[in-house]
Amino acid sequence: MRILLVVLFTAYCAAAAAQLRIIPDEAKRGVMSHIEVMTVSLDGQPLELAAGVLIRDAENRIILPVALPQNSVVKYELDAEKRIRRVWVLTPDEAAQADKQ
């Protein structure tokens, strides 16, 4: 019985660790909406998405650009060509936190 409890506890901890969400301090905040195939509106300005862009929703799942909710509060990173390469849709708690300087 103890072995079963240890196995279940280990599986639970592994699942919880997999949900850990780390947003880099350098990521910038903005409001984003999908416009068309590889273009989004970021703070009212059109901007291209990089090839292979990763967009994570508020539950940390990877989503397609078309699944990005309108006017999402996000953190994002740009690549060397000033295209969006990573996006995190913020939870209400994350959105309420002040940005780190």
mmCIF file of N, CA, C and O in Angstrom:
data_model
loop_
_atom_site.group_PDB
_atom_site.id
_atom_site.type_symbol
_atom_site.label_atom_id
_atom_site.label_comp_id
_atom_site.label_asym_id
_atom_site.label_seq_id
_atom_site.Cartn_x
_atom_site.Cartn_y
_atom_site.Cartn_z
ATOM 1 N N MET A 1 0.820 -1.198 0.000
ATOM 2 C CA MET A 1 0.000 0.000 0.000
ATOM 3 C C MET A 1 0.866 1.265 0.000
ATOM 4 O O MET A 1 0.546 2.226 -0.668
ATOM 5 N N ARG A 2 1.947 1.245 0.760
ATOM 6 C CA ARG A 2 2.829 2.417 0.810
ATOM 7 C C ARG A 2 3.481 2.685 -0.541
ATOM 8 O O ARG A 2 3.647 3.829 -0.924
ATOM 9 N N ILE A 3 3.830 1.610 -1.216
ATOM 10 C CA ILE A 3 4.457 1.784 -2.528
ATOM 11 C C ILE A 3 3.476 2.462 -3.477
ATOM 12 O O ILE A 3 3.859 3.360 -4.227
ATOM 13 N N LEU A 4 2.236 2.078 -3.431
ATOM 14 C CA LEU A 4 1.210 2.694 -4.270
ATOM 15 C C LEU A 4 1.078 4.183 -3.960
ATOM 16 O O LEU A 4 0.997 5.016 -4.863
ATOM 17 N N LEU A 5 1.073 4.529 -2.679
ATOM 18 C CA LEU A 5 0.983 5.943 -2.289
ATOM 19 C C LEU A 5 2.193 6.732 -2.773
ATOM 20 O O LEU A 5 2.055 7.863 -3.239
ATOM 21 N N VAL A 6 3.372 6.139 -2.678
ATOM 22 C CA VAL A 6 4.591 6.807 -3.156
ATOM 23 C C VAL A 6 4.517 7.027 -4.659
ATOM 24 O O VAL A 6 4.835 8.106 -5.161
ATOM 25 N N VAL A 7 4.077 6.030 -5.386
ATOM 26 C CA VAL A 7 3.950 6.150 -6.847
ATOM 27 C C VAL A 7 2.934 7.227 -7.211
ATOM 28 O O VAL A 7 3.183 8.073 -8.078
ATOM 29 N N LEU A 8 1.787 7.222 -6.538
ATOM 30 C CA LEU A 8 0.759 8.233 -6.824
ATOM 31 C C LEU A 8 1.254 9.641 -6.477
ATOM 32 O O LEU A 8 1.030 10.589 -7.234
ATOM 33 N N PHE A 9 1.923 9.793 -5.368
ATOM 34 C CA PHE A 9 2.450 11.096 -4.963
ATOM 35 C C PHE A 9 3.503 11.582 -5.963
ATOM 36 O O PHE A 9 3.513 12.747 -6.354
ATOM 37 N N THR A 10 4.380 10.689 -6.405
ATOM 38 C CA THR A 10 5.404 11.044 -7.391
ATOM 39 C C THR A 10 4.760 11.473 -8.702
ATOM 40 O O THR A 10 5.177 12.459 -9.312
ATOM 41 N N ALA A 11 3.746 10.754 -9.132
ATOM 42 C CA ALA A 11 3.050 11.118 -10.376
ATOM 43 C C ALA A 11 2.374 12.477 -10.235
ATOM 44 O O ALA A 11 2.403 13.289 -11.153
ATOM 45 N N TYR A 12 1.772 12.732 -9.089
ATOM 46 C CA TYR A 12 1.118 14.016 -8.834
ATOM 47 C C TYR A 12 2.139 15.150 -8.881
ATOM 48 O O TYR A 12 1.909 16.185 -9.498
ATOM 49 N N CYS A 13 3.283 14.975 -8.247
ATOM 50 C CA CYS A 13 4.326 16.013 -8.238
ATOM 51 C C CYS A 13 4.874 16.259 -9.640
ATOM 52 O O CYS A 13 5.143 17.394 -10.023
ATOM 53 N N ALA A 14 5.045 15.200 -10.410
ATOM 54 C CA ALA A 14 5.545 15.343 -11.777
ATOM 55 C C ALA A 14 4.553 16.128 -12.630
ATOM 56 O O ALA A 14 4.944 16.993 -13.418
ATOM 57 N N ALA A 15 3.263 15.850 -12.464
ATOM 58 C CA ALA A 15 2.243 16.574 -13.223
ATOM 59 C C ALA A 15 2.213 18.043 -12.814
ATOM 60 O O ALA A 15 2.080 18.930 -13.654
ATOM 61 N N ALA A 16 2.353 18.309 -11.531
ATOM 62 C CA ALA A 16 2.355 19.695 -11.057
ATOM 63 C C ALA A 16 3.572 20.433 -11.579
ATOM 64 O O ALA A 16 3.487 21.598 -11.973
ATOM 65 N N ALA A 17 4.716 19.795 -11.603
ATOM 66 C CA ALA A 17 5.941 20.436 -12.103
ATOM 67 C C ALA A 17 5.835 20.722 -13.595
ATOM 68 O O ALA A 17 6.369 21.717 -14.085
ATOM 69 N N ALA A 18 5.144 19.870 -14.323
ATOM 70 C CA ALA A 18 4.992 20.081 -15.766
ATOM 71 C C ALA A 18 4.166 21.325 -16.058
ATOM 72 O O ALA A 18 4.291 21.912 -17.128
ATOM 73 N N GLN A 19 3.338 21.759 -15.112
ATOM 74 C CA GLN A 19 2.499 22.928 -15.314
ATOM 75 C C GLN A 19 3.194 24.233 -14.928
ATOM 76 O O GLN A 19 2.618 25.296 -15.073
ATOM 77 N N LEU A 20 4.412 24.147 -14.393
ATOM 78 C CA LEU A 20 5.140 25.332 -13.988
ATOM 79 C C LEU A 20 5.304 26.271 -15.179
ATOM 80 O O LEU A 20 5.683 25.843 -16.262
ATOM 81 N N ARG A 21 5.044 27.524 -14.972
ATOM 82 C CA ARG A 21 5.057 28.498 -16.062
ATOM 83 C C ARG A 21 6.080 29.568 -15.742
ATOM 84 O O ARG A 21 5.973 30.268 -14.738
ATOM 85 N N ILE A 22 7.067 29.696 -16.596
ATOM 86 C CA ILE A 22 8.110 30.693 -16.392
ATOM 87 C C ILE A 22 8.073 31.663 -17.568
ATOM 88 O O ILE A 22 8.286 31.276 -18.714
ATOM 89 N N ILE A 23 7.794 32.915 -17.256
ATOM 90 C CA ILE A 23 7.798 33.972 -18.266
ATOM 91 C C ILE A 23 9.043 34.804 -18.004
ATOM 92 O O ILE A 23 9.225 35.320 -16.900
ATOM 93 N N PRO A 24 9.920 34.943 -19.004
ATOM 94 C CA PRO A 24 11.161 35.696 -18.784
ATOM 95 C C PRO A 24 10.889 37.135 -18.348
ATOM 96 O O PRO A 24 9.927 37.764 -18.791
ATOM 97 N N ASP A 25 11.737 37.654 -17.463
ATOM 98 C CA ASP A 25 11.596 39.035 -16.999
ATOM 99 C C ASP A 25 11.701 40.031 -18.150
ATOM 100 O O ASP A 25 11.131 41.117 -18.093
ATOM 101 N N GLU A 26 12.432 39.668 -19.207
ATOM 102 C CA GLU A 26 12.633 40.572 -20.345
ATOM 103 C C GLU A 26 11.420 40.658 -21.268
ATOM 104 O O GLU A 26 11.360 41.521 -22.142
ATOM 105 N N ALA A 27 10.469 39.745 -21.098
ATOM 106 C CA ALA A 27 9.277 39.753 -21.954
ATOM 107 C C ALA A 27 8.502 41.048 -21.729
ATOM 108 O O ALA A 27 8.376 41.525 -20.606
ATOM 109 N N LYS A 28 8.017 41.605 -22.823
ATOM 110 C CA LYS A 28 7.273 42.864 -22.763
ATOM 111 C C LYS A 28 5.783 42.584 -22.673
ATOM 112 O O LYS A 28 5.302 41.558 -23.148
ATOM 113 N N ARG A 29 5.047 43.531 -22.115
ATOM 114 C CA ARG A 29 3.593 43.415 -21.966
ATOM 115 C C ARG A 29 2.910 44.148 -23.111
ATOM 116 O O ARG A 29 3.370 45.178 -23.580
ATOM 117 N N GLY A 30 1.782 43.610 -23.546
ATOM 118 C CA GLY A 30 0.997 44.260 -24.583
ATOM 119 C C GLY A 30 -0.402 43.680 -24.655
ATOM 120 O O GLY A 30 -0.749 42.764 -23.922
ATOM 121 N N VAL A 31 -1.190 44.247 -25.562
ATOM 122 C CA VAL A 31 -2.543 43.743 -25.839
ATOM 123 C C VAL A 31 -2.528 43.245 -27.270
ATOM 124 O O VAL A 31 -2.162 43.989 -28.192
ATOM 125 N N MET A 32 -2.897 41.981 -27.454
ATOM 126 C CA MET A 32 -2.731 41.338 -28.759
ATOM 127 C C MET A 32 -4.029 40.714 -29.232
ATOM 128 O O MET A 32 -4.797 40.157 -28.438
ATOM 129 N N SER A 33 -4.256 40.794 -30.552
ATOM 130 C CA SER A 33 -5.382 40.138 -31.215
ATOM 131 C C SER A 33 -4.884 39.570 -32.533
ATOM 132 O O SER A 33 -3.986 40.132 -33.161
ATOM 133 N N HIS A 34 -5.471 38.471 -32.963
ATOM 134 C CA HIS A 34 -5.115 37.886 -34.262
ATOM 135 C C HIS A 34 -5.808 38.670 -35.373
ATOM 136 O O HIS A 34 -6.990 38.991 -35.262
ATOM 137 N N ILE A 35 -5.065 38.975 -36.437
ATOM 138 C CA ILE A 35 -5.643 39.683 -37.587
ATOM 139 C C ILE A 35 -5.832 38.723 -38.751
ATOM 140 O O ILE A 35 -6.930 38.549 -39.260
ATOM 141 N N GLU A 36 -4.742 38.124 -39.215
ATOM 142 C CA GLU A 36 -4.784 37.147 -40.295
ATOM 143 C C GLU A 36 -3.626 36.186 -40.141
ATOM 144 O O GLU A 36 -2.840 36.327 -39.201
ATOM 145 N N VAL A 37 -3.500 35.251 -41.050
ATOM 146 C CA VAL A 37 -2.607 34.102 -40.961
ATOM 147 C C VAL A 37 -1.410 34.297 -40.017
ATOM 148 O O VAL A 37 -1.360 33.705 -38.964
ATOM 149 N N MET A 38 -0.439 35.099 -40.351
ATOM 150 C CA MET A 38 0.766 35.286 -39.530
ATOM 151 C C MET A 38 0.919 36.738 -39.094
ATOM 152 O O MET A 38 2.033 37.233 -38.920
ATOM 153 N N THR A 39 -0.199 37.423 -38.894
ATOM 154 C CA THR A 39 -0.176 38.818 -38.461
ATOM 155 C C THR A 39 -1.101 38.993 -37.264
ATOM 156 O O THR A 39 -2.210 38.463 -37.245
ATOM 157 N N VAL A 40 -0.609 39.733 -36.283
ATOM 158 C CA VAL A 40 -1.413 40.071 -35.110
ATOM 159 C C VAL A 40 -1.409 41.582 -34.942
ATOM 160 O O VAL A 40 -0.582 42.287 -35.525
ATOM 161 N N SER A 41 -2.337 42.054 -34.140
ATOM 162 C CA SER A 41 -2.343 43.448 -33.737
ATOM 163 C C SER A 41 -1.740 43.480 -32.342
ATOM 164 O O SER A 41 -2.219 42.802 -31.434
ATOM 165 N N LEU A 42 -0.670 44.244 -32.178
ATOM 166 C CA LEU A 42 -0.029 44.394 -30.882
ATOM 167 C C LEU A 42 -0.113 45.853 -30.497
ATOM 168 O O LEU A 42 0.467 46.716 -31.168
ATOM 169 N N ASP A 43 -0.871 46.146 -29.448
ATOM 170 C CA ASP A 43 -1.111 47.524 -29.005
ATOM 171 C C ASP A 43 -1.582 48.401 -30.160
ATOM 172 O O ASP A 43 -1.173 49.552 -30.317
ATOM 173 N N GLY A 44 -2.457 47.818 -31.010
ATOM 174 C CA GLY A 44 -3.066 48.563 -32.104
ATOM 175 C C GLY A 44 -2.242 48.625 -33.382
ATOM 176 O O GLY A 44 -2.699 49.184 -34.377
ATOM 177 N N GLN A 45 -1.042 48.052 -33.395
ATOM 178 C CA GLN A 45 -0.178 48.074 -34.577
ATOM 179 C C GLN A 45 -0.016 46.660 -35.133
ATOM 180 O O GLN A 45 0.220 45.716 -34.368
ATOM 181 N N PRO A 46 -0.109 46.498 -36.472
ATOM 182 C CA PRO A 46 0.090 45.158 -37.037
ATOM 183 C C PRO A 46 1.556 44.738 -36.914
ATOM 184 O O PRO A 46 2.462 45.551 -37.076
ATOM 185 N N LEU A 47 1.759 43.472 -36.578
ATOM 186 C CA LEU A 47 3.108 42.939 -36.428
ATOM 187 C C LEU A 47 3.095 41.487 -36.875
ATOM 188 O O LEU A 47 2.122 40.757 -36.623
ATOM 189 N N GLU A 48 4.172 41.067 -37.543
ATOM 190 C CA GLU A 48 4.257 39.693 -38.043
ATOM 191 C C GLU A 48 4.694 38.730 -36.956
ATOM 192 O O GLU A 48 5.458 39.079 -36.061
ATOM 193 N N LEU A 49 4.208 37.496 -37.084
ATOM 194 C CA LEU A 49 4.652 36.413 -36.223
ATOM 195 C C LEU A 49 5.839 35.725 -36.882
ATOM 196 O O LEU A 49 5.881 35.581 -38.108
ATOM 197 N N ALA A 50 6.801 35.307 -36.101
ATOM 198 C CA ALA A 50 7.950 34.572 -36.624
ATOM 199 C C ALA A 50 7.519 33.162 -37.002
ATOM 200 O O ALA A 50 6.548 32.625 -36.454
ATOM 201 N N ALA A 51 8.250 32.558 -37.923
ATOM 202 C CA ALA A 51 8.002 31.157 -38.244
ATOM 203 C C ALA A 51 8.265 30.344 -36.981
ATOM 204 O O ALA A 51 9.256 30.547 -36.295
ATOM 205 N N GLY A 52 7.368 29.438 -36.652
ATOM 206 C CA GLY A 52 7.532 28.618 -35.465
ATOM 207 C C GLY A 52 7.183 29.318 -34.170
ATOM 208 O O GLY A 52 7.601 28.885 -33.098
ATOM 209 N N VAL A 53 6.417 30.393 -34.252
ATOM 210 C CA VAL A 53 6.020 31.128 -33.047
ATOM 211 C C VAL A 53 5.328 30.194 -32.058
ATOM 212 O O VAL A 53 4.597 29.296 -32.457
ATOM 213 N N LEU A 54 5.615 30.385 -30.773
ATOM 214 C CA LEU A 54 4.948 29.626 -29.719
ATOM 215 C C LEU A 54 4.031 30.566 -28.960
ATOM 216 O O LEU A 54 4.483 31.541 -28.372
ATOM 217 N N ILE A 55 2.748 30.265 -28.978
ATOM 218 C CA ILE A 55 1.760 31.053 -28.239
ATOM 219 C C ILE A 55 1.178 30.137 -27.172
ATOM 220 O O ILE A 55 0.637 29.076 -27.482
ATOM 221 N N ARG A 56 1.303 30.553 -25.925
ATOM 222 C CA ARG A 56 0.762 29.774 -24.804
ATOM 223 C C ARG A 56 -0.440 30.515 -24.233
ATOM 224 O O ARG A 56 -0.371 31.705 -23.976
ATOM 225 N N ASP A 57 -1.531 29.783 -24.035
ATOM 226 C CA ASP A 57 -2.727 30.406 -23.470
ATOM 227 C C ASP A 57 -2.576 30.550 -21.954
ATOM 228 O O ASP A 57 -1.524 30.216 -21.390
ATOM 229 N N ALA A 58 -3.596 31.038 -21.293
ATOM 230 C CA ALA A 58 -3.526 31.284 -19.851
ATOM 231 C C ALA A 58 -3.366 29.997 -19.047
ATOM 232 O O ALA A 58 -2.946 30.041 -17.898
ATOM 233 N N GLU A 59 -3.667 28.865 -19.654
ATOM 234 C CA GLU A 59 -3.484 27.577 -18.988
ATOM 235 C C GLU A 59 -2.195 26.900 -19.423
ATOM 236 O O GLU A 59 -1.993 25.716 -19.192
ATOM 237 N N ASN A 60 -1.339 27.660 -20.103
ATOM 238 C CA ASN A 60 -0.005 27.233 -20.539
ATOM 239 C C ASN A 60 -0.018 26.198 -21.656
ATOM 240 O O ASN A 60 0.972 25.507 -21.889
ATOM 241 N N ARG A 61 -1.130 26.081 -22.374
ATOM 242 C CA ARG A 61 -1.195 25.182 -23.525
ATOM 243 C C ARG A 61 -0.735 25.943 -24.765
ATOM 244 O O ARG A 61 -1.009 27.133 -24.898
ATOM 245 N N ILE A 62 -0.075 25.260 -25.674
ATOM 246 C CA ILE A 62 0.321 25.884 -26.935
ATOM 247 C C ILE A 62 -0.916 25.950 -27.821
ATOM 248 O O ILE A 62 -1.615 24.952 -28.007
ATOM 249 N N ILE A 63 -1.170 27.156 -28.375
ATOM 250 C CA ILE A 63 -2.344 27.355 -29.228
ATOM 251 C C ILE A 63 -1.912 27.926 -30.581
ATOM 252 O O ILE A 63 -0.815 28.471 -30.716
ATOM 253 N N LEU A 64 -2.772 27.800 -31.554
ATOM 254 C CA LEU A 64 -2.543 28.396 -32.868
ATOM 255 C C LEU A 64 -2.865 29.886 -32.821
ATOM 256 O O LEU A 64 -3.693 30.323 -32.010
ATOM 257 N N PRO A 65 -2.255 30.680 -33.697
ATOM 258 C CA PRO A 65 -2.548 32.119 -33.703
ATOM 259 C C PRO A 65 -4.037 32.433 -33.825
ATOM 260 O O PRO A 65 -4.529 33.363 -33.183
ATOM 261 N N VAL A 66 -4.780 31.648 -34.607
ATOM 262 C CA VAL A 66 -6.215 31.918 -34.779
ATOM 263 C C VAL A 66 -7.002 31.695 -33.496
ATOM 264 O O VAL A 66 -8.118 32.191 -33.361
ATOM 265 N N ALA A 67 -6.441 30.952 -32.535
ATOM 266 C CA ALA A 67 -7.122 30.691 -31.268
ATOM 267 C C ALA A 67 -6.834 31.767 -30.223
ATOM 268 O O ALA A 67 -7.373 31.714 -29.125
ATOM 269 N N LEU A 68 -6.017 32.756 -30.571
ATOM 270 C CA LEU A 68 -5.698 33.836 -29.640
ATOM 271 C C LEU A 68 -6.938 34.689 -29.407
ATOM 272 O O LEU A 68 -7.505 35.249 -30.348
ATOM 273 N N PRO A 69 -7.399 34.784 -28.153
ATOM 274 C CA PRO A 69 -8.589 35.601 -27.888
ATOM 275 C C PRO A 69 -8.339 37.077 -28.231
ATOM 276 O O PRO A 69 -7.230 37.579 -28.068
ATOM 277 N N GLN A 70 -9.366 37.758 -28.710
ATOM 278 C CA GLN A 70 -9.256 39.176 -29.036
ATOM 279 C C GLN A 70 -8.873 39.978 -27.793
ATOM 280 O O GLN A 70 -9.351 39.699 -26.699
ATOM 281 N N ASN A 71 -8.017 40.968 -27.989
ATOM 282 C CA ASN A 71 -7.584 41.880 -26.919
ATOM 283 C C ASN A 71 -7.028 41.146 -25.697
ATOM 284 O O ASN A 71 -7.330 41.492 -24.562
ATOM 285 N N SER A 72 -6.194 40.153 -25.959
ATOM 286 C CA SER A 72 -5.557 39.401 -24.879
ATOM 287 C C SER A 72 -4.418 40.214 -24.283
ATOM 288 O O SER A 72 -3.605 40.782 -25.013
ATOM 289 N N VAL A 73 -4.349 40.249 -22.957
ATOM 290 C CA VAL A 73 -3.202 40.854 -22.283
ATOM 291 C C VAL A 73 -2.114 39.782 -22.292
ATOM 292 O O VAL A 73 -2.331 38.661 -21.817
ATOM 293 N N VAL A 74 -0.970 40.119 -22.872
ATOM 294 C CA VAL A 74 0.087 39.130 -23.092
ATOM 295 C C VAL A 74 1.442 39.671 -22.657
ATOM 296 O O VAL A 74 1.623 40.873 -22.459
ATOM 297 N N LYS A 75 2.373 38.751 -22.545
ATOM 298 C CA LYS A 75 3.801 39.056 -22.504
ATOM 299 C C LYS A 75 4.345 38.434 -23.780
ATOM 300 O O LYS A 75 3.891 37.367 -24.211
ATOM 301 N N TYR A 76 5.328 39.074 -24.395
ATOM 302 C CA TYR A 76 5.833 38.569 -25.667
ATOM 303 C C TYR A 76 7.322 38.848 -25.799
ATOM 304 O O TYR A 76 7.886 39.709 -25.112
ATOM 305 N N GLU A 77 7.965 38.107 -26.701
ATOM 306 C CA GLU A 77 9.365 38.321 -27.053
ATOM 307 C C GLU A 77 9.471 38.431 -28.567
ATOM 308 O O GLU A 77 8.729 37.761 -29.293
ATOM 309 N N LEU A 78 10.384 39.259 -29.024
ATOM 310 C CA LEU A 78 10.641 39.435 -30.450
ATOM 311 C C LEU A 78 11.921 38.704 -30.836
ATOM 312 O O LEU A 78 12.808 38.498 -29.996
ATOM 313 N N ASP A 79 12.040 38.353 -32.123
ATOM 314 C CA ASP A 79 13.289 37.790 -32.615
ATOM 315 C C ASP A 79 14.165 38.913 -33.172
ATOM 316 O O ASP A 79 13.820 40.099 -33.047
ATOM 317 N N ALA A 80 15.287 38.571 -33.791
ATOM 318 C CA ALA A 80 16.227 39.570 -34.308
ATOM 319 C C ALA A 80 15.621 40.422 -35.422
ATOM 320 O O ALA A 80 16.044 41.561 -35.627
ATOM 321 N N GLU A 81 14.616 39.893 -36.132
ATOM 322 C CA GLU A 81 13.963 40.637 -37.220
ATOM 323 C C GLU A 81 12.736 41.395 -36.743
ATOM 324 O O GLU A 81 11.920 41.845 -37.541
ATOM 325 N N LYS A 82 12.560 41.516 -35.426
ATOM 326 C CA LYS A 82 11.432 42.238 -34.818
ATOM 327 C C LYS A 82 10.086 41.589 -35.120
ATOM 328 O O LYS A 82 9.070 42.245 -35.251
ATOM 329 N N ARG A 83 10.099 40.256 -35.245
ATOM 330 C CA ARG A 83 8.861 39.494 -35.363
ATOM 331 C C ARG A 83 8.599 38.802 -34.027
ATOM 332 O O ARG A 83 9.529 38.473 -33.295
ATOM 333 N N ILE A 84 7.360 38.559 -33.730
ATOM 334 C CA ILE A 84 6.997 37.944 -32.455
ATOM 335 C C ILE A 84 7.345 36.457 -32.497
ATOM 336 O O ILE A 84 6.891 35.734 -33.373
ATOM 337 N N ARG A 85 8.150 36.017 -31.517
ATOM 338 C CA ARG A 85 8.570 34.619 -31.495
ATOM 339 C C ARG A 85 7.966 33.814 -30.356
ATOM 340 O O ARG A 85 7.798 32.613 -30.468
ATOM 341 N N ARG A 86 7.637 34.467 -29.222
ATOM 342 C CA ARG A 86 6.995 33.764 -28.107
ATOM 343 C C ARG A 86 5.964 34.675 -27.459
ATOM 344 O O ARG A 86 6.207 35.875 -27.297
ATOM 345 N N VAL A 87 4.824 34.081 -27.092
ATOM 346 C CA VAL A 87 3.719 34.835 -26.485
ATOM 347 C C VAL A 87 3.154 34.015 -25.330
ATOM 348 O O VAL A 87 3.013 32.794 -25.442
ATOM 349 N N TRP A 88 2.846 34.703 -24.246
ATOM 350 C CA TRP A 88 2.151 34.103 -23.109
ATOM 351 C C TRP A 88 0.906 34.934 -22.844
ATOM 352 O O TRP A 88 1.007 36.124 -22.530
ATOM 353 N N VAL A 89 -0.281 34.343 -22.982
ATOM 354 C CA VAL A 89 -1.522 35.018 -22.613
ATOM 355 C C VAL A 89 -1.560 34.993 -21.082
ATOM 356 O O VAL A 89 -1.436 33.935 -20.465
ATOM 357 N N LEU A 90 -1.718 36.162 -20.480
ATOM 358 C CA LEU A 90 -1.649 36.262 -19.031
ATOM 359 C C LEU A 90 -2.960 35.885 -18.361
ATOM 360 O O LEU A 90 -4.047 36.183 -18.877
ATOM 361 N N THR A 91 -2.848 35.256 -17.213
ATOM 362 C CA THR A 91 -4.018 34.994 -16.370
ATOM 363 C C THR A 91 -4.391 36.328 -15.715
ATOM 364 O O THR A 91 -3.572 37.261 -15.702
ATOM 365 N N PRO A 92 -5.577 36.444 -15.159
ATOM 366 C CA PRO A 92 -5.929 37.701 -14.451
ATOM 367 C C PRO A 92 -4.931 38.040 -13.343
ATOM 368 O O PRO A 92 -4.578 39.200 -13.158
ATOM 369 N N ASP A 93 -4.446 37.034 -12.613
ATOM 370 C CA ASP A 93 -3.469 37.280 -11.547
ATOM 371 C C ASP A 93 -2.147 37.785 -12.123
ATOM 372 O O ASP A 93 -1.533 38.714 -11.582
ATOM 373 N N GLU A 94 -1.690 37.187 -13.225
ATOM 374 C CA GLU A 94 -0.437 37.630 -13.854
ATOM 375 C C GLU A 94 -0.589 39.048 -14.408
ATOM 376 O O GLU A 94 0.322 39.856 -14.314
ATOM 377 N N ALA A 95 -1.744 39.331 -15.009
ATOM 378 C CA ALA A 95 -1.982 40.658 -15.573
ATOM 379 C C ALA A 95 -2.013 41.732 -14.501
ATOM 380 O O ALA A 95 -1.623 42.873 -14.738
ATOM 381 N N ALA A 96 -2.446 41.377 -13.300
ATOM 382 C CA ALA A 96 -2.537 42.346 -12.201
ATOM 383 C C ALA A 96 -1.175 42.652 -11.573
ATOM 384 O O ALA A 96 -1.028 43.686 -10.921
ATOM 385 N N GLN A 97 -0.192 41.785 -11.805
ATOM 386 C CA GLN A 97 1.131 42.004 -11.221
ATOM 387 C C GLN A 97 1.886 43.072 -12.001
ATOM 388 O O GLN A 97 1.783 43.146 -13.223
ATOM 389 N N ALA A 98 2.650 43.869 -11.293
ATOM 390 C CA ALA A 98 3.490 44.887 -11.945
ATOM 391 C C ALA A 98 4.658 44.196 -12.654
ATOM 392 O O ALA A 98 5.138 43.158 -12.210
ATOM 393 N N ASP A 99 5.092 44.791 -13.753
ATOM 394 C CA ASP A 99 6.246 44.258 -14.471
ATOM 395 C C ASP A 99 7.516 44.455 -13.663
ATOM 396 O O ASP A 99 7.674 45.473 -12.989
ATOM 397 N N LYS A 100 8.412 43.488 -13.749
ATOM 398 C CA LYS A 100 9.713 43.618 -13.083
ATOM 399 C C LYS A 100 10.592 44.528 -13.921
ATOM 400 O O LYS A 100 10.603 44.450 -15.129
ATOM 401 N N GLN A 101 11.323 45.373 -13.270
ATOM 402 C CA GLN A 101 12.196 46.322 -13.992
ATOM 403 C C GLN A 101 13.606 45.826 -14.053
ATOM 404 O O GLN A 101 14.159 45.221 -13.321
#
